[in-house]
Coordinates of N, CA and C in Angstrom, one line a residue:
X11 N 28.2 8.5 38.3 CA 28.3 7.2 37.6 C 26.9 6.8 37.0
X12 N 26.9 6.4 35.7 CA 25.7 6.0 35.1 C 25.3 4.5 35.5
X13 N 24.1 4.4 35.9 CA 23.6 3.1 36.4 C 22.7 2.4 35.4
X14 N 22.1 3.1 34.5 CA 21.2 2.5 33.5 C 22.1 1.6 32.6
X15 N 21.5 0.5 32.2 CA 22.3 -0.5 31.5 C 22.2 -0.3 30.0
X16 N 23.1 -0.8 29.2 CA 23.0 -0.7 27.7 C 21.7 -1.4 27.2
X17 N 21.4 -2.5 27.9 CA 20.1 -3.2 27.5 C 18.9 -2.3 27.7
X18 N 18.8 -1.6 28.8 CA 17.7 -0.7 29.0 C 17.7 0.4 28.0
X19 N 18.8 1.0 27.7 CA 18.9 2.0 26.7 C 18.5 1.5 25.3
X20 N 18.9 0.2 25.0 CA 18.5 -0.4 23.8 C 17.0 -0.6 23.6
X21 N 16.3 -1.0 24.7 CA 14.9 -1.1 24.7 C 14.2 0.3 24.5
X22 N 14.8 1.3 25.2 CA 14.3 2.6 25.0 C 14.4 3.1 23.6
X23 N 15.5 2.9 23.0 CA 15.7 3.3 21.6 C 14.7 2.6 20.7
X24 N 14.6 1.3 20.9 CA 13.7 0.6 20.0 C 12.2 1.0 20.2
X25 N 11.8 1.3 21.4 CA 10.4 1.7 21.7 C 10.2 3.1 21.1
X26 N 11.2 4.0 21.3 CA 11.1 5.4 20.7 C 11.0 5.3 19.2
X27 N 11.8 4.5 18.6 CA 11.9 4.4 17.2 C 10.5 3.9 16.6
X28 N 9.9 3.0 17.3 CA 8.6 2.5 16.8 C 7.6 3.6 16.9
X29 N 7.6 4.4 18.0 CA 6.7 5.5 18.1 C 6.9 6.6 17.0
X30 N 8.2 6.9 16.8 CA 8.5 7.9 15.8 C 8.1 7.5 14.4
X31 N 8.3 6.2 14.1 CA 8.1 5.7 12.7 C 6.6 5.6 12.4
X32 N 5.7 5.6 13.4 CA 4.3 5.5 13.1 C 3.8 6.8 12.5
X33 N 3.2 6.8 11.4 CA 2.9 8.1 10.7 C 1.9 9.0 11.5
X34 N 2.4 10.0 12.0 CA 1.6 11.0 12.7 C 1.8 12.4 12.0
X35 N 1.2 13.4 12.6 CA 1.2 14.7 12.0 C 2.6 15.2 11.7
X36 N 3.6 15.0 12.6 CA 4.9 15.5 12.4 C 5.6 14.8 11.2
X37 N 5.5 13.4 11.2 CA 6.1 12.6 10.2 C 5.5 13.0 8.8
X38 N 4.2 13.1 8.8 CA 3.5 13.5 7.5 C 4.0 14.9 7.0
X39 N 4.1 15.8 7.9 CA 4.5 17.2 7.6 C 5.9 17.2 7.0
X40 N 6.8 16.5 7.7 CA 8.2 16.4 7.2 C 8.3 15.7 5.9
X41 N 7.5 14.6 5.7 CA 7.5 13.9 4.5 C 7.0 14.8 3.3
X42 N 5.9 15.4 3.5 CA 5.3 16.2 2.5 C 6.2 17.4 2.2
X43 N 6.8 18.0 3.2 CA 7.7 19.1 3.0 C 8.9 18.7 2.2
X44 N 9.4 17.5 2.4 CA 10.5 17.0 1.6 C 10.1 16.8 0.1
X45 N 8.9 16.3 -0.1 CA 8.4 16.1 -1.4 C 8.2 17.4 -2.1
X46 N 7.7 18.4 -1.4 CA 7.4 19.7 -2.1 C 8.5 20.7 -2.1
X47 N 9.3 20.8 -1.0 CA 10.3 21.8 -0.9 C 11.7 21.4 -0.9
X48 N 11.9 20.1 -0.8 CA 13.3 19.6 -0.8 C 13.8 19.3 0.6
X49 N 15.0 18.7 0.6 CA 15.6 18.2 1.9 C 15.9 19.3 2.9
X50 N 16.4 20.4 2.5 CA 16.9 21.4 3.4 C 15.7 22.0 4.3
X51 N 14.6 22.3 3.6 CA 13.5 22.9 4.4 C 12.9 21.8 5.3
X52 N 12.8 20.6 4.8 CA 12.2 19.6 5.6 C 13.1 19.2 6.8
X53 N 14.4 19.3 6.6 CA 15.4 19.1 7.7 C 15.2 20.1 8.9
X54 N 15.1 21.4 8.5 CA 14.9 22.4 9.5 C 13.7 22.2 10.3
X55 N 12.6 21.9 9.7 CA 11.3 21.6 10.4 C 11.4 20.4 11.2
X56 N 12.0 19.3 10.7 CA 12.2 18.1 11.4 C 13.0 18.2 12.7
X57 N 14.1 19.0 12.6 CA 14.9 19.3 13.8 C 14.1 20.0 14.8
X58 N 13.3 20.9 14.4 CA 12.4 21.6 15.4 C 11.5 20.6 16.1
X59 N 10.9 19.7 15.4 CA 10.0 18.7 16.0 C 10.8 17.8 16.9
X60 N 12.0 17.4 16.5 CA 12.9 16.5 17.3 C 13.2 17.2 18.7
X61 N 13.6 18.5 18.6 CA 14.0 19.2 19.8 C 12.8 19.4 20.7
X62 N 11.6 19.7 20.1 CA 10.4 19.8 20.9 C 10.0 18.5 21.6
X63 N 10.1 17.4 20.9 CA 9.8 16.1 21.5 C 10.8 15.8 22.6
X64 N 12.0 16.1 22.4 CA 13.1 15.8 23.5 C 12.8 16.6 24.7
X65 N 12.3 17.8 24.6 CA 12.0 18.6 25.7 C 11.0 17.9 26.7
X66 N 10.0 17.3 26.0 CA 9.0 16.6 26.8 C 9.7 15.4 27.6
X67 N 10.6 14.8 27.0 CA 11.4 13.7 27.7 C 12.1 14.3 28.9
X68 N 12.7 15.5 28.7 CA 13.5 16.2 29.7 C 12.5 16.5 30.9
X69 N 11.4 17.1 30.5 CA 10.4 17.5 31.6 C 10.0 16.2 32.4
X70 N 9.7 15.1 31.7 CA 9.3 13.9 32.4 C 10.5 13.4 33.3
X71 N 11.7 13.5 32.8 CA 12.8 13.1 33.7 C 13.0 14.0 34.9
X72 N 12.8 15.2 34.7 CA 13.0 16.2 35.8 C 11.9 16.1 36.9
X73 N 10.7 15.7 36.5 CA 9.6 15.7 37.4 C 9.3 14.4 38.1
X74 N 9.8 13.3 37.5 CA 9.4 12.0 38.0 C 9.9 11.7 39.4
X75 N 11.2 11.9 39.6 CA 11.8 11.5 40.9 C 11.2 12.3 42.0
X76 N 11.1 13.6 41.9 CA 10.6 14.4 43.0 C 9.2 14.1 43.3
X77 N 8.4 13.9 42.3 CA 7.0 13.6 42.4 C 6.8 12.3 43.2
X78 N 7.5 11.3 42.7 CA 7.3 9.9 43.3 C 7.9 9.9 44.7
X79 N 8.9 10.7 45.0 CA 9.4 10.7 46.4 C 8.4 11.3 47.4
X80 N 7.7 12.4 46.9 CA 6.7 13.1 47.8 C 5.5 12.2 47.9
X81 N 5.0 11.7 46.8 CA 3.7 10.9 46.8 C 3.9 9.6 46.0
X82 N 4.4 8.5 46.7 CA 4.7 7.3 46.0 C 3.5 6.7 45.3
X83 N 2.3 7.0 45.7 CA 1.1 6.4 45.0 C 1.0 6.9 43.6
X84 N 1.6 8.1 43.3 CA 1.5 8.6 42.0 C 2.2 7.7 41.0
X85 N 3.2 7.0 41.5 CA 3.9 6.0 40.6 C 3.0 5.0 40.0
X86 N 2.2 4.4 40.9 CA 1.2 3.4 40.5 C 0.2 4.1 39.5
X87 N -0.3 5.3 39.9 CA -1.3 6.0 39.1 C -0.7 6.3 37.7
X88 N 0.5 6.7 37.6 CA 1.1 7.1 36.4 C 1.3 5.8 35.5
X89 N 1.6 4.7 36.1 CA 1.8 3.5 35.3 C 0.5 3.0 34.7
X90 N -0.6 3.1 35.6 CA -1.9 2.6 35.1 C -2.4 3.6 34.0
X91 N -2.4 4.9 34.3 CA -2.9 5.9 33.3 C -2.0 5.8 32.0
X92 N -0.7 5.8 32.2 CA 0.2 5.7 31.1 C 0.0 4.5 30.3
X93 N -0.2 3.3 31.0 CA -0.4 2.1 30.3 C -1.7 2.1 29.5
X94 N -2.8 2.6 30.1 CA -4.1 2.7 29.4 C -4.0 3.6 28.2
X95 N -3.2 4.7 28.3 CA -3.1 5.6 27.2 C -2.3 5.0 26.1
X96 N -1.3 4.2 26.4 CA -0.5 3.5 25.3 C -1.4 2.5 24.6
X97 N -2.2 1.8 25.4 CA -3.1 0.8 24.8 C -4.1 1.5 23.9
X98 N -4.6 2.6 24.3 CA -5.5 3.4 23.4 C -4.8 3.8 22.1
X99 N -3.6 4.3 22.3 CA -2.8 4.8 21.1 C -2.6 3.6 20.2
X100 N -2.2 2.4 20.7 CA -2.0 1.2 19.9 C -3.2 0.8 19.2
X101 N -4.3 0.8 19.9 CA -5.6 0.3 19.3 C -6.0 1.3 18.2
X102 N -5.8 2.6 18.5 CA -6.2 3.6 17.4 C -5.4 3.4 16.2
X103 N -4.1 3.1 16.3 CA -3.2 2.9 15.2 C -3.6 1.7 14.4
X104 N -4.0 0.6 15.1 CA -4.4 -0.6 14.5 C -5.7 -0.4 13.7
X105 N -6.7 0.2 14.4 CA -8.0 0.4 13.7 C -8.0 1.3 12.5
X106 N -7.1 2.3 12.5 CA -7.1 3.2 11.4 C -5.9 3.0 10.5
X107 N -5.4 1.8 10.5 CA -4.2 1.6 9.6 C -4.6 1.7 8.2
X108 N -5.8 1.3 7.8 CA -6.2 1.4 6.4 C -6.7 2.8 6.0
X109 N -6.8 3.7 6.9 CA -7.4 5.0 6.5 C -6.4 5.7 5.7
X110 N -6.8 6.6 4.8 CA -5.9 7.4 3.9 C -5.2 8.4 4.8
X111 N -4.1 8.9 4.4 CA -3.3 9.9 5.1 C -4.1 11.2 5.0
X112 N -4.1 12.0 6.1 CA -4.8 13.3 6.0 C -4.1 14.3 5.1
X113 N -4.7 15.4 4.8 CA -4.1 16.4 3.9 C -2.8 16.8 4.5
X114 N -1.8 17.0 3.6 CA -0.4 17.4 4.1 C -0.5 18.8 4.8
X115 N 0.4 19.0 5.7 CA 0.5 20.3 6.3 C 0.9 21.4 5.3
X116 N 0.5 22.6 5.6 CA 0.9 23.7 4.7 C 2.4 23.8 4.7
X117 N 2.9 23.8 3.5 CA 4.3 23.8 3.3 C 5.0 25.1 3.7
X118 N 4.2 26.2 3.7 CA 4.8 27.5 4.1 C 4.9 27.5 5.6
X119 N 6.0 28.2 6.1 CA 6.2 28.3 7.5 C 6.9 27.1 8.1
X120 N 7.5 26.3 7.3 CA 8.2 25.1 7.8 C 9.6 25.5 8.3
X121 N 9.6 26.1 9.5 CA 10.9 26.5 10.1 C 11.1 25.6 11.4
X122 N 12.3 25.8 11.9 CA 12.6 25.1 13.1 C 11.7 25.5 14.3
X123 N 11.4 26.8 14.3 CA 10.6 27.3 15.4 C 9.2 26.7 15.3
X124 N 8.6 26.6 14.1 CA 7.3 26.1 13.9 C 7.3 24.6 14.3
X125 N 8.3 23.9 14.0 CA 8.4 22.5 14.4 C 8.4 22.3 15.9
X126 N 9.3 23.2 16.5 CA 9.4 23.1 18.0 C 8.1 23.5 18.6
X127 N 7.4 24.5 18.1 CA 6.1 24.9 18.6 C 5.1 23.8 18.5
X128 N 5.1 23.1 17.4 CA 4.1 22.1 17.2 C 4.2 21.0 18.3
X129 N 5.4 20.5 18.5 CA 5.5 19.5 19.5 C 5.3 20.0 21.0
X130 N 5.7 21.2 21.2 CA 5.6 21.8 22.6 C 4.1 22.1 22.9
X131 N 3.3 22.3 21.8 CA 1.9 22.7 22.1 C 1.0 21.4 22.3
X132 N 1.7 20.2 22.1 CA 0.9 19.0 22.3 C 1.5 18.2 23.5
X133 N 0.8 18.2 24.7 CA 1.4 17.5 25.9 C 1.4 16.0 25.8
X134 N 0.8 15.4 24.8 CA 0.8 13.9 24.8 C 2.1 13.3 24.8
X135 N 3.2 13.8 24.2 CA 4.5 13.2 24.3 C 5.0 13.1 25.7
X136 N 4.6 14.0 26.6 CA 5.0 14.0 28.0 C 4.5 12.7 28.6
X137 N 3.2 12.4 28.4 CA 2.6 11.2 29.0 C 3.3 9.9 28.3
X138 N 3.5 10.0 27.0 CA 4.2 8.9 26.4 C 5.5 8.6 27.0
X139 N 6.4 9.7 27.1 CA 7.7 9.5 27.6 C 7.7 9.1 29.0
X140 N 6.7 9.6 29.8 CA 6.6 9.2 31.2 C 6.3 7.7 31.3
X141 N 5.4 7.2 30.5 CA 5.0 5.8 30.5 C 6.1 4.9 30.1
X142 N 6.8 5.3 29.0 CA 7.9 4.5 28.5 C 9.1 4.5 29.5
X143 N 9.4 5.7 30.1 CA 10.5 5.7 31.1 C 10.2 4.8 32.3
X144 N 8.9 4.9 32.7 CA 8.6 4.1 33.9 C 8.6 2.6 33.6
X145 N 8.3 2.2 32.4 CA 8.3 0.8 32.0 C 9.7 0.2 31.8
X146 N 10.7 1.0 31.6 CA 12.0 0.5 31.2 C 13.0 0.8 32.3
X147 N 13.0 2.0 32.9 CA 14.0 2.4 33.9 C 13.5 2.4 35.3
X148 N 14.4 2.3 36.3 CA 13.9 2.4 37.7 C 13.5 3.8 38.0
X149 N 12.6 4.0 39.0 CA 12.0 5.3 39.3 C 13.1 6.2 39.8
X150 N 14.1 5.7 40.6 CA 15.1 6.6 41.2 C 16.3 6.6 40.2
X151 N 16.4 7.8 39.5 CA 17.5 8.0 38.6 C 18.4 9.1 39.0
X152 N 19.7 8.9 38.9 CA 20.6 10.0 39.2 C 20.8 11.0 38.0
X153 N 21.5 12.1 38.3 CA 21.6 13.1 37.3 C 22.3 12.6 36.1
X154 N 23.3 11.7 36.3 CA 24.1 11.2 35.1 C 23.2 10.3 34.3
X155 N 22.3 9.5 35.0 CA 21.4 8.6 34.3 C 20.4 9.4 33.5
X156 N 19.8 10.5 34.1 CA 18.9 11.4 33.3 C 19.6 12.0 32.1
X157 N 20.8 12.5 32.3 CA 21.5 13.1 31.2 C 21.7 12.1 30.1
X158 N 22.1 10.9 30.4 CA 22.3 9.9 29.4 C 21.0 9.5 28.7
X159 N 19.9 9.4 29.4 CA 18.6 9.1 28.8 C 18.2 10.2 27.9
X160 N 18.3 11.5 28.3 CA 17.9 12.6 27.5 C 18.8 12.7 26.3
X161 N 20.1 12.5 26.4 CA 21.0 12.5 25.3 C 20.6 11.5 24.2
X162 N 20.2 10.3 24.7 CA 19.8 9.2 23.8 C 18.5 9.6 23.1
X163 N 17.5 10.2 23.9 CA 16.3 10.6 23.3 C 16.5 11.6 22.2
X164 N 17.2 12.7 22.5 CA 17.5 13.7 21.6 C 18.2 13.2 20.3
X165 N 19.2 12.3 20.5 CA 19.9 11.7 19.4 C 19.0 10.9 18.5
X166 N 18.1 10.1 19.1 CA 17.2 9.3 18.3 C 16.2 10.2 17.6
X167 N 15.6 11.2 18.2 CA 14.7 12.1 17.6 C 15.4 12.8 16.4
X168 N 16.6 13.3 16.6 CA 17.3 14.0 15.5 C 17.7 13.1 14.4
X169 N 18.1 11.9 14.7 CA 18.5 10.9 13.7 C 17.3 10.5 12.8
X170 N 16.2 10.2 13.4 CA 15.1 9.7 12.6 C 14.5 10.9 11.8
X171 N 14.4 12.1 12.3 CA 13.8 13.2 11.5 C 14.8 13.5 10.4
X172 N 16.1 13.5 10.7 CA 17.1 13.7 9.6 C 17.0 12.7 8.5
X173 N 16.9 11.4 8.9 CA 16.8 10.3 7.9 C 15.5 10.4 7.1
X174 N 14.4 10.8 7.8 CA 13.1 10.9 7.2 C 13.1 12.0 6.1
X175 N 13.6 13.1 6.5 CA 13.7 14.2 5.5 C 14.6 13.9 4.3
X176 N 15.7 13.3 4.6 CA 16.7 12.9 3.5 C 16.1 11.9 2.6
X177 N 15.4 10.9 3.2 CA 14.9 9.8 2.3 C 13.7 10.3 1.5
X178 N 12.8 11.0 2.2 CA 11.6 11.4 1.5 C 11.8 12.5 0.5
X179 N 13.0 13.1 0.5 CA 13.4 14.0 -0.6 C 13.7 13.3 -1.9
X180 N 13.8 11.9 -1.8 CA 14.0 11.1 -3.0 C 12.7 10.8 -3.6
X181 N 12.4 11.2 -4.8 CA 11.0 11.0 -5.4 C 10.6 9.6 -5.5
X182 N 11.5 8.7 -5.8 CA 11.0 7.3 -6.0 C 10.5 6.6 -4.7
X183 N 10.8 7.2 -3.5 CA 10.4 6.6 -2.3 C 8.9 7.0 -1.9
X184 N 8.4 7.9 -2.6 CA 7.0 8.4 -2.2 C 6.0 7.3 -2.3
X185 N 6.0 6.5 -3.4 CA 5.1 5.5 -3.6 C 5.3 4.4 -2.5
X186 N 6.5 4.1 -2.2 CA 6.7 3.1 -1.2 C 6.3 3.5 0.2
X187 N 6.4 4.8 0.5 CA 6.0 5.3 1.8 C 4.4 5.1 2.0
X188 N 3.7 5.5 1.0 CA 2.3 5.4 1.0 C 1.9 3.9 1.0
X189 N 2.6 3.1 0.3 CA 2.2 1.6 0.3 C 2.5 1.0 1.6
X190 N 3.5 1.5 2.4 CA 3.9 0.8 3.6 C 3.1 1.4 4.8
X191 N 2.2 2.4 4.6 CA 1.5 3.0 5.8 C 0.7 2.0 6.6
X192 N 0.0 1.1 5.9 CA -0.8 0.1 6.6 C 0.0 -0.7 7.5
X193 N 1.1 -1.3 7.1 CA 1.9 -2.2 7.9 C 2.7 -1.5 9.0
X194 N 3.1 -0.2 8.7 CA 3.8 0.5 9.7 C 2.8 0.8 10.9
X195 N 1.6 1.2 10.6 CA 0.6 1.5 11.6 C 0.3 0.2 12.4
X196 N 0.1 -0.9 11.7 CA -0.2 -2.2 12.4 C 0.9 -2.6 13.3
X197 N 2.2 -2.5 12.9 CA 3.3 -2.9 13.7 C 3.4 -2.0 14.9
X198 N 3.3 -0.7 14.7 CA 3.4 0.3 15.7 C 2.3 0.1 16.8
X199 N 1.1 -0.1 16.3 CA 0.0 -0.3 17.2 C 0.2 -1.5 18.1
X200 N 0.6 -2.6 17.5 CA 0.9 -3.8 18.4 C 2.0 -3.6 19.4
X201 N 3.1 -3.0 19.0 CA 4.2 -2.8 19.9 C 3.8 -1.8 21.1
X202 N 3.1 -0.7 20.7 CA 2.8 0.3 21.7 C 1.7 -0.3 22.7
X203 N 0.7 -1.0 22.2 CA -0.3 -1.6 23.0 C 0.3 -2.6 23.9
X204 N 1.2 -3.4 23.5 CA 1.9 -4.4 24.3 C 2.7 -3.8 25.4
X205 N 3.3 -2.7 25.2 CA 4.0 -1.9 26.2 C 3.0 -1.4 27.3
X206 N 1.9 -0.9 26.8 CA 0.9 -0.4 27.7 C 0.3 -1.5 28.6
X207 N 0.0 -2.6 28.0 CA -0.5 -3.7 28.7 C 0.5 -4.2 29.8
X208 N 1.8 -4.2 29.5 CA 2.8 -4.6 30.5 C 2.8 -3.6 31.6
X209 N 2.6 -2.4 31.4 CA 2.6 -1.3 32.4 C 1.4 -1.6 33.4
X210 N 0.2 -1.8 32.8 CA -1.0 -2.1 33.6 C -0.8 -3.3 34.5
X211 N -0.3 -4.4 33.9 CA -0.2 -5.7 34.6 C 0.8 -5.7 35.7
X212 N 1.9 -4.8 35.5 CA 3.0 -4.8 36.5 C 2.9 -3.8 37.5
X213 N 1.8 -3.0 37.6 CA 1.7 -1.9 38.5 C 1.6 -2.4 40.0

């Protein structure tokens, strides 16, 4: 029986959406791939990124319960470290909102495997997912709860990368994307930093 509430899942979706929408390397690569190569190539790469990111969510879910049962103090440590990390990410997004976008990723090799490899080679999503899961859901989660949370995470990742590739393949949206970068970064920075602060204060 699933014990997590729809409200908790809604907050999880909203938080994950904010993180995905903040322009990072994966978002930039998918966007530029759509501009240069079209929707199909960008979709393939984006789905690889989505699956890779969801794996980090799965790893976080599988490891949290056992770790906290063996050593309860690690729950407090994870909340503080995760909260400080989220505050750092939010501050960084805010401070660099006006910076120009980096050079686009090389369009060649934009396959599902390369997208999957990119996200699996970066362990930061594991800390992000751990911090977000701890701030929203109880530490003791059943198998059904974990399955539901992972299914939501995978669905959100796939949805947003699919939407991004599809939208950015439309030429007239390119100018709007670049124009909105400053405000997307500022909004994402505030939201992520606020979540991190709540983690630190509630430990």
